[in-house]
């Protein structure tokens, strides 16, 4: 059996690549899913494909709606959702993904540093694990799939 | 028919009271639901009821889990979810509520100022309306329930 | 037990009033639900409440989204959906309501004249009854609820 | 991962072939689903297989029910529903498909020209994108699947 | 709390009246639901309301579809489904009701005599109780609701 | 795409083999599912595997429950359910299967002769097609999958 | 709004009465649900109503199935499930209730002493709170419903 | 078609290996799923991956939550759940699995010795079969999949 794992959240560091590389090295049978991680493109895809808007609101809505086609589909197909909160930006869409996945009873792994601990308490409370680094994620995936650490 | 409306989000201004008062004045048949809005109590309810913890993480987890009993139950019972993003705090739990409600196909009304517009684009995209003040909310509730503006 | 009956579709004749009056006369225990039937208001509610738009598309989207708060909520709460196709307009929203209700396994009664019979064949095929006048609807409701004709 | 995309609606132009050809050219991993697009056959399949009827109504019902075996099954299996409204015919079955898919929370892309914009406002409001030509569809599919434009 | 109990099946003896009378006598808080039990009317309601048909098949389909509006709605609302198989007729609709309720995970009580025991084995296997008389049903309802025999 | 088709009902003629052979001849991509069709074994599997019973009732319950493991699983996995009512036996389990599948919104094809038409009216009313022979089934499957007759 | 709270588990102490009395004293708007708590009757209801059995297994199955009519219905209707593990007996049915409720995404409060902590770790992990006495339960209910401690 | 079979419960004998070996010998097309069966590792995985805890409660919660990622995912994917109650330990997590699977309408096979029969009556009552040894399980799987004993 192949596991489907969705990697939600922060798009400005290479944590997804790290996870993928390390998973491949130890032969974990995983299909990784992820949102579009090109920040500019995910901001502008709507107007690039569907035409310009004068108001920022509609500019953003067009893109957000396009991005949601991918995001909502892949979260629904995922067995496990890993959600990273980074250092920068509001990241409300990340918290939204966590709530969306929780309502569908998907197991959540939340990845963040200590600083954000209090602010993320509700999201952590809905998770199966709260981690601080990629190695912990790899260990959880390995343990979940292979029963070894 | 009475409508169930859940008021999620910011707990440091009196926007909930305003909505309730204005709804009563025009006789809208609504049961308003809301999370615990006493900030300190919602932070400490867990340890007050279930005993102290040395680590902040478990302190917070106990409270967040207790709060979720109320929150998840009432969101599931609500017909409409109104979500306010305020000026302060990370408010990830608010975005989480929005995602949770969206996954359950609940109609969402998102309430925030212009400043947060870009950061909230994904959440706005899942909403039926994005508003800037309480009067707009009252108008939407009145229109939805009574068919008048 | 009170029955919830949603009256979808044509808003330019008084068929809803007829159904309601005749139901009251024979004491049928029904809560009737319906969309906003004020054509102008349902077209313009969005910009009236949420602010003007230069483009017709966004003007319409704002209103359509507001109307959907009511429509989707009430269709979900209904036990029976009655859908009238009238003589005028495209009425795609009416067909959309029928599809929406069908996917939720709600019993459908479709009301239209002979002229539209071929064009409505798919929608009729998903219905429990296809009727040509209000009296047939009243008879079905009476029979369904009271077991008499 | 292969994506399942259902192409609903207009059957008198070759828009489906265009989409399929262009998708193949850029190697999009998509299974395309579609209704029976042979207009005469989809009108008469019922009586051809199940026997003649004197009344048009039953003639049509037999065919519509047979067509629904395919249609409802494939919409349920699809990840994305693309719905085209053309220039001719009432196309109520197309709007019905959109409502059916929306109730199942499937992402919708609505394809129509400007003329029908106002009449389709409710359906557009339930969509993730509203497009005017095949190239926009291809761009959305490419962006959704490959993250590039 | 009031319990909703649907009484499906045989319509040629007065078992439903017996159950209702005995339940009232011991003050069981139950809303009893049932299909239309007027055999002739349930056979002919379709053509009486919607117009005559030359073919028996369509004559029957019209009525069966009308009856299903009531039947499917009330089974969905019921907490417990009691299904009686009588001495006469094929009673396939009764077995259909049992299957329908089972798929919705409704508790089933099946009521039949010994003679039909082998033929009803699959349906009995999906039931919480198999009974031979009304007194057993009353005892089960009393025990379920009041915890006494 | 391969279609999953469940063949429920009568087990004393070779209609399943006919369908399978004819489907293979015209290359229909179908996985056929079916219940255990060995009458004696399906009656006695329970006591053969789990031990003898003195009472017929428990003898039958053990077998019926074992058979249901297969039946319920395969009906849930099927895209289309074909249900044959034969000449002999009560066949209540067949009607039960139809009700079970209908509650799960599975498209149904009902196969029976004219004699049983009135007794099967409720089940026919929940079906997408009512057929009288295997050739009609093959035509429907071919049309549904390939769009040709 | 009235809350529905199901009290599952141990039936040999008066913890349910304590909870009910204390809830009434502080005016909590709760409908309390519970299984049959008469041990002997819940063991023998099956044979008392449906007739004797020679084998213990069928004796027990008859009763367990009757009890499940009440239990499964009330757990589905409950907003919150409180589950007490006592000092005696295997209490596997209690753990079963917890699993059943968890699969339905019901908030769980687990009540047990320290001794059982390790053995109950999986069940505790699916809970919103783990408590050691009735006062903690009352506090949680009061906090959840009234927002005060 | 391959069947997914989840083997829940007792982890101190080699019953899973027996089942797998015997299934392979007779070519049953089954993917077997199972929890982590290394007792020590499943107790300590949480602190090994996520860091030590002073309190036993949190030590256990961390591990139980990690184990649940695997357990809940695989039970949801399984067609059949086989649950073994052994001689030792409380095994409440095993009963919890049974309840969880039952709420999802998964067919259950319960495996235990006579001694536990009365204590397991509620769980047995939710099962399709109750067995005493591996050979019975193999026979059921063979019969279910191949229709032979």
PDB file of N, CA, C and O in Angstrom, chain G residues 72-134:
ATOM      1  N   UNK G  72     -27.097   2.425  20.534  1.00  0.00           N
ATOM      2  CA  UNK G  72     -26.611   3.034  19.286  1.00  0.00           C
ATOM      3  C   UNK G  72     -27.440   4.268  18.937  1.00  0.00           C
ATOM      4  O   UNK G  72     -26.909   5.258  18.451  1.00  0.00           O
ATOM      5  N   UNK G  73     -28.746   4.208  19.193  1.00  0.00           N
ATOM      6  CA  UNK G  73     -29.590   5.365  18.885  1.00  0.00           C
ATOM      7  C   UNK G  73     -29.196   6.576  19.709  1.00  0.00           C
ATOM      8  O   UNK G  73     -29.064   7.690  19.195  1.00  0.00           O
ATOM      9  N   UNK G  74     -29.001   6.370  21.003  1.00  0.00           N
ATOM     10  CA  UNK G  74     -28.739   7.510  21.889  1.00  0.00           C
ATOM     11  C   UNK G  74     -27.328   8.074  21.714  1.00  0.00           C
ATOM     12  O   UNK G  74     -27.117   9.275  21.818  1.00  0.00           O
ATOM     13  N   UNK G  75     -26.361   7.204  21.432  1.00  0.00           N
ATOM     14  CA  UNK G  75     -25.010   7.728  21.160  1.00  0.00           C
ATOM     15  C   UNK G  75     -25.044   8.602  19.915  1.00  0.00           C
ATOM     16  O   UNK G  75     -24.447   9.673  19.876  1.00  0.00           O
ATOM     17  N   UNK G  76     -25.782   8.176  18.898  1.00  0.00           N
ATOM     18  CA  UNK G  76     -25.862   8.999  17.681  1.00  0.00           C
ATOM     19  C   UNK G  76     -26.523  10.350  17.943  1.00  0.00           C
ATOM     20  O   UNK G  76     -26.216  11.330  17.287  1.00  0.00           O
ATOM     21  N   UNK G  77     -27.467  10.384  18.856  1.00  0.00           N
ATOM     22  CA  UNK G  77     -28.153  11.649  19.155  1.00  0.00           C
ATOM     23  C   UNK G  77     -27.380  12.553  20.122  1.00  0.00           C
ATOM     24  O   UNK G  77     -27.729  13.713  20.304  1.00  0.00           O
ATOM     25  N   UNK G  78     -26.365  12.009  20.787  1.00  0.00           N
ATOM     26  CA  UNK G  78     -25.668  12.776  21.827  1.00  0.00           C
ATOM     27  C   UNK G  78     -24.692  13.788  21.235  1.00  0.00           C
ATOM     28  O   UNK G  78     -24.103  13.568  20.171  1.00  0.00           O
ATOM     29  N   UNK G  79     -24.529  14.912  21.950  1.00  0.00           N
ATOM     30  CA  UNK G  79     -23.509  15.899  21.588  1.00  0.00           C
ATOM     31  C   UNK G  79     -22.183  15.564  22.255  1.00  0.00           C
ATOM     32  O   UNK G  79     -21.123  15.814  21.697  1.00  0.00           O
ATOM     33  N   UNK G  80     -22.254  15.043  23.457  1.00  0.00           N
ATOM     34  CA  UNK G  80     -21.052  14.720  24.234  1.00  0.00           C
ATOM     35  C   UNK G  80     -21.228  13.319  24.821  1.00  0.00           C
ATOM     36  O   UNK G  80     -22.328  12.962  25.252  1.00  0.00           O
ATOM     37  N   UNK G  81     -20.152  12.533  24.814  1.00  0.00           N
ATOM     38  CA  UNK G  81     -20.189  11.188  25.384  1.00  0.00           C
ATOM     39  C   UNK G  81     -19.246  11.144  26.575  1.00  0.00           C
ATOM     40  O   UNK G  81     -18.051  11.416  26.427  1.00  0.00           O
ATOM     41  N   UNK G  82     -19.777  10.803  27.730  1.00  0.00           N
ATOM     42  CA  UNK G  82     -18.941  10.622  28.908  1.00  0.00           C
ATOM     43  C   UNK G  82     -18.866   9.124  29.189  1.00  0.00           C
ATOM     44  O   UNK G  82     -19.889   8.447  29.243  1.00  0.00           O
ATOM     45  N   UNK G  83     -17.643   8.606  29.333  1.00  0.00           N
ATOM     46  CA  UNK G  83     -17.431   7.167  29.416  1.00  0.00           C
ATOM     47  C   UNK G  83     -16.699   6.833  30.704  1.00  0.00           C
ATOM     48  O   UNK G  83     -15.547   7.233  30.886  1.00  0.00           O
ATOM     49  N   UNK G  84     -17.346   6.099  31.593  1.00  0.00           N
ATOM     50  CA  UNK G  84     -16.676   5.731  32.846  1.00  0.00           C
ATOM     51  C   UNK G  84     -16.214   4.278  32.866  1.00  0.00           C
ATOM     52  O   UNK G  84     -17.011   3.356  32.641  1.00  0.00           O
ATOM     53  N   UNK G  85     -14.908   4.118  33.168  1.00  0.00           N
ATOM     54  CA  UNK G  85     -14.386   2.775  33.414  1.00  0.00           C
ATOM     55  C   UNK G  85     -14.284   2.585  34.922  1.00  0.00           C
ATOM     56  O   UNK G  85     -13.637   3.394  35.602  1.00  0.00           O
ATOM     57  N   UNK G  86     -14.944   1.532  35.438  1.00  0.00           N
ATOM     58  CA  UNK G  86     -14.966   1.299  36.883  1.00  0.00           C
ATOM     59  C   UNK G  86     -13.887   0.324  37.326  1.00  0.00           C
ATOM     60  O   UNK G  86     -12.938   0.024  36.595  1.00  0.00           O
ATOM     61  N   UNK G  87     -14.050  -0.199  38.517  1.00  0.00           N
ATOM     62  CA  UNK G  87     -13.039  -1.084  39.105  1.00  0.00           C
ATOM     63  C   UNK G  87     -13.230  -2.533  38.659  1.00  0.00           C
ATOM     64  O   UNK G  87     -12.302  -3.327  38.671  1.00  0.00           O
ATOM     65  N   UNK G  88     -14.449  -2.888  38.367  1.00  0.00           N
ATOM     66  CA  UNK G  88     -14.750  -4.298  38.136  1.00  0.00           C
ATOM     67  C   UNK G  88     -15.112  -4.613  36.676  1.00  0.00           C
ATOM     68  O   UNK G  88     -15.456  -3.749  35.914  1.00  0.00           O
ATOM     69  N   UNK G  89     -15.086  -5.875  36.371  1.00  0.00           N
ATOM     70  CA  UNK G  89     -15.505  -6.389  35.065  1.00  0.00           C
ATOM     71  C   UNK G  89     -14.551  -5.976  33.933  1.00  0.00           C
ATOM     72  O   UNK G  89     -13.725  -5.085  34.077  1.00  0.00           O
ATOM     73  N   UNK G  90     -14.727  -6.639  32.821  1.00  0.00           N
ATOM     74  CA  UNK G  90     -13.885  -6.392  31.656  1.00  0.00           C
ATOM     75  C   UNK G  90     -14.236  -5.055  30.996  1.00  0.00           C
ATOM     76  O   UNK G  90     -13.387  -4.371  30.452  1.00  0.00           O
ATOM     77  N   UNK G  91     -15.525  -4.748  30.991  1.00  0.00           N
ATOM     78  CA  UNK G  91     -15.984  -3.466  30.457  1.00  0.00           C
ATOM     79  C   UNK G  91     -15.597  -3.235  28.989  1.00  0.00           C
ATOM     80  O   UNK G  91     -15.296  -2.117  28.593  1.00  0.00           O
ATOM     81  N   UNK G  92     -15.598  -4.307  28.217  1.00  0.00           N
ATOM     82  CA  UNK G  92     -15.262  -4.142  26.803  1.00  0.00           C
ATOM     83  C   UNK G  92     -16.351  -3.388  26.046  1.00  0.00           C
ATOM     84  O   UNK G  92     -16.085  -2.700  25.081  1.00  0.00           O
ATOM     85  N   UNK G  93     -17.585  -3.552  26.505  1.00  0.00           N
ATOM     86  CA  UNK G  93     -18.651  -2.802  25.852  1.00  0.00           C
ATOM     87  C   UNK G  93     -18.479  -1.297  26.045  1.00  0.00           C
ATOM     88  O   UNK G  93     -18.864  -0.503  25.184  1.00  0.00           O
ATOM     89  N   UNK G  94     -17.862  -0.931  27.155  1.00  0.00           N
ATOM     90  CA  UNK G  94     -17.626   0.494  27.418  1.00  0.00           C
ATOM     91  C   UNK G  94     -16.594   1.042  26.426  1.00  0.00           C
ATOM     92  O   UNK G  94     -16.780   2.109  25.824  1.00  0.00           O
ATOM     93  N   UNK G  95     -15.531   0.298  26.260  1.00  0.00           N
ATOM     94  CA  UNK G  95     -14.499   0.703  25.306  1.00  0.00           C
ATOM     95  C   UNK G  95     -15.054   0.709  23.873  1.00  0.00           C
ATOM     96  O   UNK G  95     -14.697   1.565  23.056  1.00  0.00           O
ATOM     97  N   UNK G  96     -15.929  -0.256  23.628  1.00  0.00           N
ATOM     98  CA  UNK G  96     -16.597  -0.308  22.316  1.00  0.00           C
ATOM     99  C   UNK G  96     -17.409   0.968  22.084  1.00  0.00           C
ATOM    100  O   UNK G  96     -17.356   1.567  21.011  1.00  0.00           O
ATOM    101  N   UNK G  97     -18.161   1.398  23.077  1.00  0.00           N
ATOM    102  CA  UNK G  97     -18.919   2.652  22.966  1.00  0.00           C
ATOM    103  C   UNK G  97     -18.003   3.832  22.640  1.00  0.00           C
ATOM    104  O   UNK G  97     -18.339   4.673  21.805  1.00  0.00           O
ATOM    105  N   UNK G  98     -16.865   3.868  23.313  1.00  0.00           N
ATOM    106  CA  UNK G  98     -15.924   4.962  23.068  1.00  0.00           C
ATOM    107  C   UNK G  98     -15.450   4.952  21.611  1.00  0.00           C
ATOM    108  O   UNK G  98     -15.404   5.989  20.951  1.00  0.00           O
ATOM    109  N   UNK G  99     -15.114   3.785  21.106  1.00  0.00           N
ATOM    110  CA  UNK G  99     -14.678   3.680  19.716  1.00  0.00           C
ATOM    111  C   UNK G  99     -15.781   4.054  18.744  1.00  0.00           C
ATOM    112  O   UNK G  99     -15.551   4.749  17.751  1.00  0.00           O
ATOM    113  N   UNK G 100     -16.981   3.605  19.063  1.00  0.00           N
ATOM    114  CA  UNK G 100     -18.144   3.914  18.219  1.00  0.00           C
ATOM    115  C   UNK G 100     -18.357   5.425  18.149  1.00  0.00           C
ATOM    116  O   UNK G 100     -18.534   6.000  17.072  1.00  0.00           O
ATOM    117  N   UNK G 101     -18.318   6.067  19.323  1.00  0.00           N
ATOM    118  CA  UNK G 101     -18.523   7.519  19.379  1.00  0.00           C
ATOM    119  C   UNK G 101     -17.396   8.267  18.674  1.00  0.00           C
ATOM    120  O   UNK G 101     -17.633   9.249  17.961  1.00  0.00           O
ATOM    121  N   UNK G 102     -16.171   7.790  18.856  1.00  0.00           N
ATOM    122  CA  UNK G 102     -15.028   8.452  18.230  1.00  0.00           C
ATOM    123  C   UNK G 102     -15.134   8.424  16.707  1.00  0.00           C
ATOM    124  O   UNK G 102     -14.843   9.409  16.034  1.00  0.00           O
ATOM    125  N   UNK G 103     -15.575   7.297  16.162  1.00  0.00           N
ATOM    126  CA  UNK G 103     -15.712   7.198  14.709  1.00  0.00           C
ATOM    127  C   UNK G 103     -16.771   8.163  14.185  1.00  0.00           C
ATOM    128  O   UNK G 103     -16.734   8.567  13.025  1.00  0.00           O
ATOM    129  N   UNK G 104     -17.713   8.537  15.038  1.00  0.00           N
ATOM    130  CA  UNK G 104     -18.726   9.523  14.659  1.00  0.00           C
ATOM    131  C   UNK G 104     -18.301  10.947  15.022  1.00  0.00           C
ATOM    132  O   UNK G 104     -19.104  11.877  14.944  1.00  0.00           O
ATOM    133  N   UNK G 105     -17.039  11.131  15.409  1.00  0.00           N
ATOM    134  CA  UNK G 105     -16.493  12.451  15.759  1.00  0.00           C
ATOM    135  C   UNK G 105     -17.218  13.133  16.910  1.00  0.00           C
ATOM    136  O   UNK G 105     -17.341  14.359  16.939  1.00  0.00           O
ATOM    137  N   UNK G 106     -17.706  12.353  17.853  1.00  0.00           N
ATOM    138  CA  UNK G 106     -18.347  12.929  19.041  1.00  0.00           C
ATOM    139  C   UNK G 106     -17.279  13.282  20.076  1.00  0.00           C
ATOM    140  O   UNK G 106     -16.397  12.455  20.338  1.00  0.00           O
ATOM    141  N   UNK G 107     -17.368  14.427  20.737  1.00  0.00           N
ATOM    142  CA  UNK G 107     -16.428  14.732  21.821  1.00  0.00           C
ATOM    143  C   UNK G 107     -16.594  13.747  22.976  1.00  0.00           C
ATOM    144  O   UNK G 107     -17.720  13.474  23.411  1.00  0.00           O
ATOM    145  N   UNK G 108     -15.464  13.219  23.445  1.00  0.00           N
ATOM    146  CA  UNK G 108     -15.449  12.201  24.501  1.00  0.00           C
ATOM    147  C   UNK G 108     -14.821  12.742  25.781  1.00  0.00           C
ATOM    148  O   UNK G 108     -13.782  13.393  25.738  1.00  0.00           O
ATOM    149  N   UNK G 109     -15.423  12.439  26.909  1.00  0.00           N
ATOM    150  CA  UNK G 109     -14.796  12.665  28.208  1.00  0.00           C
ATOM    151  C   UNK G 109     -14.647  11.291  28.867  1.00  0.00           C
ATOM    152  O   UNK G 109     -15.644  10.580  29.022  1.00  0.00           O
ATOM    153  N   UNK G 110     -13.405  10.916  29.201  1.00  0.00           N
ATOM    154  CA  UNK G 110     -13.159   9.582  29.761  1.00  0.00           C
ATOM    155  C   UNK G 110     -12.909   9.715  31.258  1.00  0.00           C
ATOM    156  O   UNK G 110     -12.105  10.532  31.692  1.00  0.00           O
ATOM    157  N   UNK G 111     -13.567   8.877  32.029  1.00  0.00           N
ATOM    158  CA  UNK G 111     -13.557   8.952  33.491  1.00  0.00           C
ATOM    159  C   UNK G 111     -13.008   7.628  34.040  1.00  0.00           C
ATOM    160  O   UNK G 111     -13.609   6.578  33.843  1.00  0.00           O
ATOM    161  N   UNK G 112     -11.833   7.696  34.700  1.00  0.00           N
ATOM    162  CA  UNK G 112     -11.259   6.472  35.277  1.00  0.00           C
ATOM    163  C   UNK G 112     -10.219   6.847  36.333  1.00  0.00           C
ATOM    164  O   UNK G 112      -9.774   8.002  36.392  1.00  0.00           O
ATOM    165  N   UNK G 113      -9.825   5.874  37.115  1.00  0.00           N
ATOM    166  CA  UNK G 113      -8.804   6.166  38.135  1.00  0.00           C
ATOM    167  C   UNK G 113      -7.395   5.955  37.566  1.00  0.00           C
ATOM    168  O   UNK G 113      -7.234   5.475  36.437  1.00  0.00           O
ATOM    169  N   UNK G 114      -6.383   6.309  38.356  1.00  0.00           N
ATOM    170  CA  UNK G 114      -5.007   6.267  37.870  1.00  0.00           C
ATOM    171  C   UNK G 114      -4.553   4.866  37.488  1.00  0.00           C
ATOM    172  O   UNK G 114      -3.731   4.692  36.586  1.00  0.00           O
ATOM    173  N   UNK G 115      -5.061   3.896  38.221  1.00  0.00           N
ATOM    174  CA  UNK G 115      -4.625   2.525  38.015  1.00  0.00           C
ATOM    175  C   UNK G 115      -4.798   2.048  36.559  1.00  0.00           C
ATOM    176  O   UNK G 115      -4.004   1.281  36.045  1.00  0.00           O
ATOM    177  N   UNK G 116      -5.856   2.506  35.951  1.00  0.00           N
ATOM    178  CA  UNK G 116      -6.148   2.076  34.588  1.00  0.00           C
ATOM    179  C   UNK G 116      -5.535   2.966  33.515  1.00  0.00           C
ATOM    180  O   UNK G 116      -5.786   2.775  32.325  1.00  0.00           O
ATOM    181  N   UNK G 117      -4.733   3.894  33.951  1.00  0.00           N
ATOM    182  CA  UNK G 117      -4.254   4.911  33.001  1.00  0.00           C
ATOM    183  C   UNK G 117      -3.527   4.318  31.791  1.00  0.00           C
ATOM    184  O   UNK G 117      -3.828   4.657  30.646  1.00  0.00           O
ATOM    185  N   UNK G 118      -2.588   3.420  32.045  1.00  0.00           N
ATOM    186  CA  UNK G 118      -1.815   2.893  30.914  1.00  0.00           C
ATOM    187  C   UNK G 118      -2.708   2.057  29.977  1.00  0.00           C
ATOM    188  O   UNK G 118      -2.600   2.170  28.755  1.00  0.00           O
ATOM    189  N   UNK G 119      -3.552   1.251  30.584  1.00  0.00           N
ATOM    190  CA  UNK G 119      -4.395   0.368  29.772  1.00  0.00           C
ATOM    191  C   UNK G 119      -5.408   1.149  28.931  1.00  0.00           C
ATOM    192  O   UNK G 119      -5.915   0.650  27.927  1.00  0.00           O
ATOM    193  N   UNK G 120      -5.690   2.361  29.337  1.00  0.00           N
ATOM    194  CA  UNK G 120      -6.684   3.158  28.619  1.00  0.00           C
ATOM    195  C   UNK G 120      -6.049   4.233  27.736  1.00  0.00           C
ATOM    196  O   UNK G 120      -6.732   5.150  27.277  1.00  0.00           O
ATOM    197  N   UNK G 121      -4.769   4.106  27.451  1.00  0.00           N
ATOM    198  CA  UNK G 121      -4.087   5.209  26.783  1.00  0.00           C
ATOM    199  C   UNK G 121      -4.646   5.516  25.392  1.00  0.00           C
ATOM    200  O   UNK G 121      -4.756   6.665  25.002  1.00  0.00           O
ATOM    201  N   UNK G 122      -5.042   4.482  24.643  1.00  0.00           N
ATOM    202  CA  UNK G 122      -5.576   4.740  23.297  1.00  0.00           C
ATOM    203  C   UNK G 122      -6.932   5.438  23.386  1.00  0.00           C
ATOM    204  O   UNK G 122      -7.269   6.266  22.550  1.00  0.00           O
ATOM    205  N   UNK G 123      -7.717   5.059  24.366  1.00  0.00           N
ATOM    206  CA  UNK G 123      -9.036   5.668  24.505  1.00  0.00           C
ATOM    207  C   UNK G 123      -8.896   7.095  25.023  1.00  0.00           C
ATOM    208  O   UNK G 123      -9.527   8.018  24.512  1.00  0.00           O
ATOM    209  N   UNK G 124      -8.037   7.292  25.991  1.00  0.00           N
ATOM    210  CA  UNK G 124      -7.764   8.651  26.459  1.00  0.00           C
ATOM    211  C   UNK G 124      -7.279   9.549  25.309  1.00  0.00           C
ATOM    212  O   UNK G 124      -7.622  10.729  25.239  1.00  0.00           O
ATOM    213  N   UNK G 125      -6.479   8.959  24.427  1.00  0.00           N
ATOM    214  CA  UNK G 125      -5.925   9.766  23.333  1.00  0.00           C
ATOM    215  C   UNK G 125      -6.991  10.253  22.363  1.00  0.00           C
ATOM    216  O   UNK G 125      -6.794  11.230  21.652  1.00  0.00           O
ATOM    217  N   UNK G 126      -8.120   9.581  22.355  1.00  0.00           N
ATOM    218  CA  UNK G 126      -9.194  10.021  21.453  1.00  0.00           C
ATOM    219  C   UNK G 126     -10.171  10.969  22.161  1.00  0.00           C
ATOM    220  O   UNK G 126     -11.152  11.384  21.564  1.00  0.00           O
ATOM    221  N   UNK G 127      -9.873  11.301  23.416  1.00  0.00           N
ATOM    222  CA  UNK G 127     -10.807  12.096  24.217  1.00  0.00           C
ATOM    223  C   UNK G 127     -10.447  13.576  24.236  1.00  0.00           C
ATOM    224  O   UNK G 127      -9.304  13.956  23.987  1.00  0.00           O
ATOM    225  N   UNK G 128     -11.434  14.392  24.573  1.00  0.00           N
ATOM    226  CA  UNK G 128     -11.191  15.816  24.806  1.00  0.00           C
ATOM    227  C   UNK G 128     -10.798  16.082  26.248  1.00  0.00           C
ATOM    228  O   UNK G 128     -10.235  17.141  26.547  1.00  0.00           O
ATOM    229  N   UNK G 129     -11.138  15.154  27.137  1.00  0.00           N
ATOM    230  CA  UNK G 129     -10.721  15.319  28.534  1.00  0.00           C
ATOM    231  C   UNK G 129     -10.697  13.962  29.208  1.00  0.00           C
ATOM    232  O   UNK G 129     -11.512  13.090  28.898  1.00  0.00           O
ATOM    233  N   UNK G 130      -9.770  13.811  30.143  1.00  0.00           N
ATOM    234  CA  UNK G 130      -9.685  12.608  30.974  1.00  0.00           C
ATOM    235  C   UNK G 130      -9.848  13.067  32.418  1.00  0.00           C
ATOM    236  O   UNK G 130      -9.079  13.910  32.885  1.00  0.00           O
ATOM    237  N   UNK G 131     -10.857  12.527  33.106  1.00  0.00           N
ATOM    238  CA  UNK G 131     -11.163  13.018  34.450  1.00  0.00           C
ATOM    239  C   UNK G 131     -11.116  11.894  35.479  1.00  0.00           C
ATOM    240  O   UNK G 131     -11.168  10.710  35.130  1.00  0.00           O
ATOM    241  N   UNK G 132     -11.044  12.327  36.756  1.00  0.00           N
ATOM    242  CA  UNK G 132     -10.926  11.368  37.851  1.00  0.00           C
ATOM    243  C   UNK G 132     -12.118  11.378  38.801  1.00  0.00           C
ATOM    244  O   UNK G 132     -12.191  10.554  39.710  1.00  0.00           O
ATOM    245  N   UNK G 133     -12.989  12.366  38.650  1.00  0.00           N
ATOM    246  CA  UNK G 133     -14.138  12.414  39.554  1.00  0.00           C
ATOM    247  C   UNK G 133     -15.302  13.187  38.922  1.00  0.00           C
ATOM    248  O   UNK G 133     -15.133  13.862  37.897  1.00  0.00           O
ATOM    249  N   UNK G 134     -16.442  13.073  39.573  1.00  0.00           N
ATOM    250  CA  UNK G 134     -17.655  13.687  39.040  1.00  0.00           C
ATOM    251  C   UNK G 134     -17.563  15.207  39.023  1.00  0.00           C
ATOM    252  O   UNK G 134     -18.071  15.862  38.111  1.00  0.00           O
TER     253      UNK G 134
END
